[in-house]
Coordinates of C-alpha atoms in Angstrom, one line a residue:
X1 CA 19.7 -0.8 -17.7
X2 CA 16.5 0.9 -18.9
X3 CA 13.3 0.0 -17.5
X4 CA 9.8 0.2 -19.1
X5 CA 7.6 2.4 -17.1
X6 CA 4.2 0.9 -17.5
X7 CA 5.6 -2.6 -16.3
X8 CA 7.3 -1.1 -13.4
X9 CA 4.7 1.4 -12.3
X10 CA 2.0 -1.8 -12.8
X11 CA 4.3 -4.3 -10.4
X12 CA 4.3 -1.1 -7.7
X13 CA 0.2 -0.4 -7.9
X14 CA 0.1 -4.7 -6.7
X15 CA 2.4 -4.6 -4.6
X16 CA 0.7 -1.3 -2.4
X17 CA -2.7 -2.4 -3.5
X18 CA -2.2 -6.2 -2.2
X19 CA -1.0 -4.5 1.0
X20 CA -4.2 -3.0 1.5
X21 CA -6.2 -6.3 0.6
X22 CA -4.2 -7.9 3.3
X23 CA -5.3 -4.9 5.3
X24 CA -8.8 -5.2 4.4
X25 CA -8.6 -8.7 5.3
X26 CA -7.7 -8.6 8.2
X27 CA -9.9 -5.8 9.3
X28 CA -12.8 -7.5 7.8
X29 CA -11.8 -11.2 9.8
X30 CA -11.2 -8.9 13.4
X31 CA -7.8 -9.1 13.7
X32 CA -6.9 -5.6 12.5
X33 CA -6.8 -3.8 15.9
X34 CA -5.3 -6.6 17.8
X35 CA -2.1 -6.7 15.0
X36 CA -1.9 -2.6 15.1
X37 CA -1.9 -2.4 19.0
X38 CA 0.9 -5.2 18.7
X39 CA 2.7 -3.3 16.4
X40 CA 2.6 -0.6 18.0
X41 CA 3.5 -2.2 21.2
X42 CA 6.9 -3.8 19.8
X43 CA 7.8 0.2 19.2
X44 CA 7.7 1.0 22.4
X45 CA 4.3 3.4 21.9
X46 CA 0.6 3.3 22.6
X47 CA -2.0 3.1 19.9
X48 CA -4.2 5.8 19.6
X49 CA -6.0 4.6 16.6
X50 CA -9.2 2.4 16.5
X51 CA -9.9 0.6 13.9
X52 CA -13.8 0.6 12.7
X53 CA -15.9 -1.7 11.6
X54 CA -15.3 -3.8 7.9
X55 CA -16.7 -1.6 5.0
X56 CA -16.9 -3.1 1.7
X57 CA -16.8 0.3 0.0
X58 CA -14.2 1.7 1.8
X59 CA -12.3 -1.1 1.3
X60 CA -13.0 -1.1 -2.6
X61 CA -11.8 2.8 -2.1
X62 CA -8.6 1.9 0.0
X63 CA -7.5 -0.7 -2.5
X64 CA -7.5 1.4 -5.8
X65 CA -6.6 4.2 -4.1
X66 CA -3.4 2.9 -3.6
X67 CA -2.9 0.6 -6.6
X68 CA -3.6 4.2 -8.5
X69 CA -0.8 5.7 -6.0
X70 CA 1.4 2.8 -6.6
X71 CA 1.4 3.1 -10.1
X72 CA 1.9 6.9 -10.1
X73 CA 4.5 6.8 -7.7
X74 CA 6.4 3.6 -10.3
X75 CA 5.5 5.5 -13.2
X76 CA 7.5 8.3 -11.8
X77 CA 10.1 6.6 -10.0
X78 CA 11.2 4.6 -13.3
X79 CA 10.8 7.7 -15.3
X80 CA 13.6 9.4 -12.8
X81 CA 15.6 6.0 -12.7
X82 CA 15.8 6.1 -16.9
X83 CA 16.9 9.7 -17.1
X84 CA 19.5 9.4 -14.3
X85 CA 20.4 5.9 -16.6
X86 CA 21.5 8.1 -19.4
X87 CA 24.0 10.3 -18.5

């Protein structure tokens, strides 16, 4: 089955993107180091990160950042897929 790169690599941009909103979110309520030292807690390591204080622009940065790396990375991926599809 072909796919149509545009609408795949579009769906992957959201998906990363509306990670990093979720991110951003949390950061921005104060939650965002208490969920990355449980994380890493369930792994059995200890954070050495610290997350900073809630930055509009940076978040603006992190989120099309990685919808523009989503969408590469889709663009690619169902380009690969489609090829692979023919033979």
């Amino acid at each position: 089955m072909k796919f149509n790169e545009k609408n795949i690599a579009l769906i992957t941009g959201v998906m990363v993107s509306s990670c990093h909103i979720l991110w951003s979110i949390l950061v921005l309520l104060g939650w965002g180091q208490f969920l990355l030292d449980f994380i890493y807690s369930i792994h059995f390591l200890i954070n050495p990160f610290i997350v900073t204080n809630f930055n509009l622009t940076t978040a603006l940065i992190l989120v099309i950042v990685t919808f523009i790396v989503g969408y590469i990375f889709g663009y690619l991926g169902t380009l690969i897929w489609n090829k692979m599809i023919k033979k």
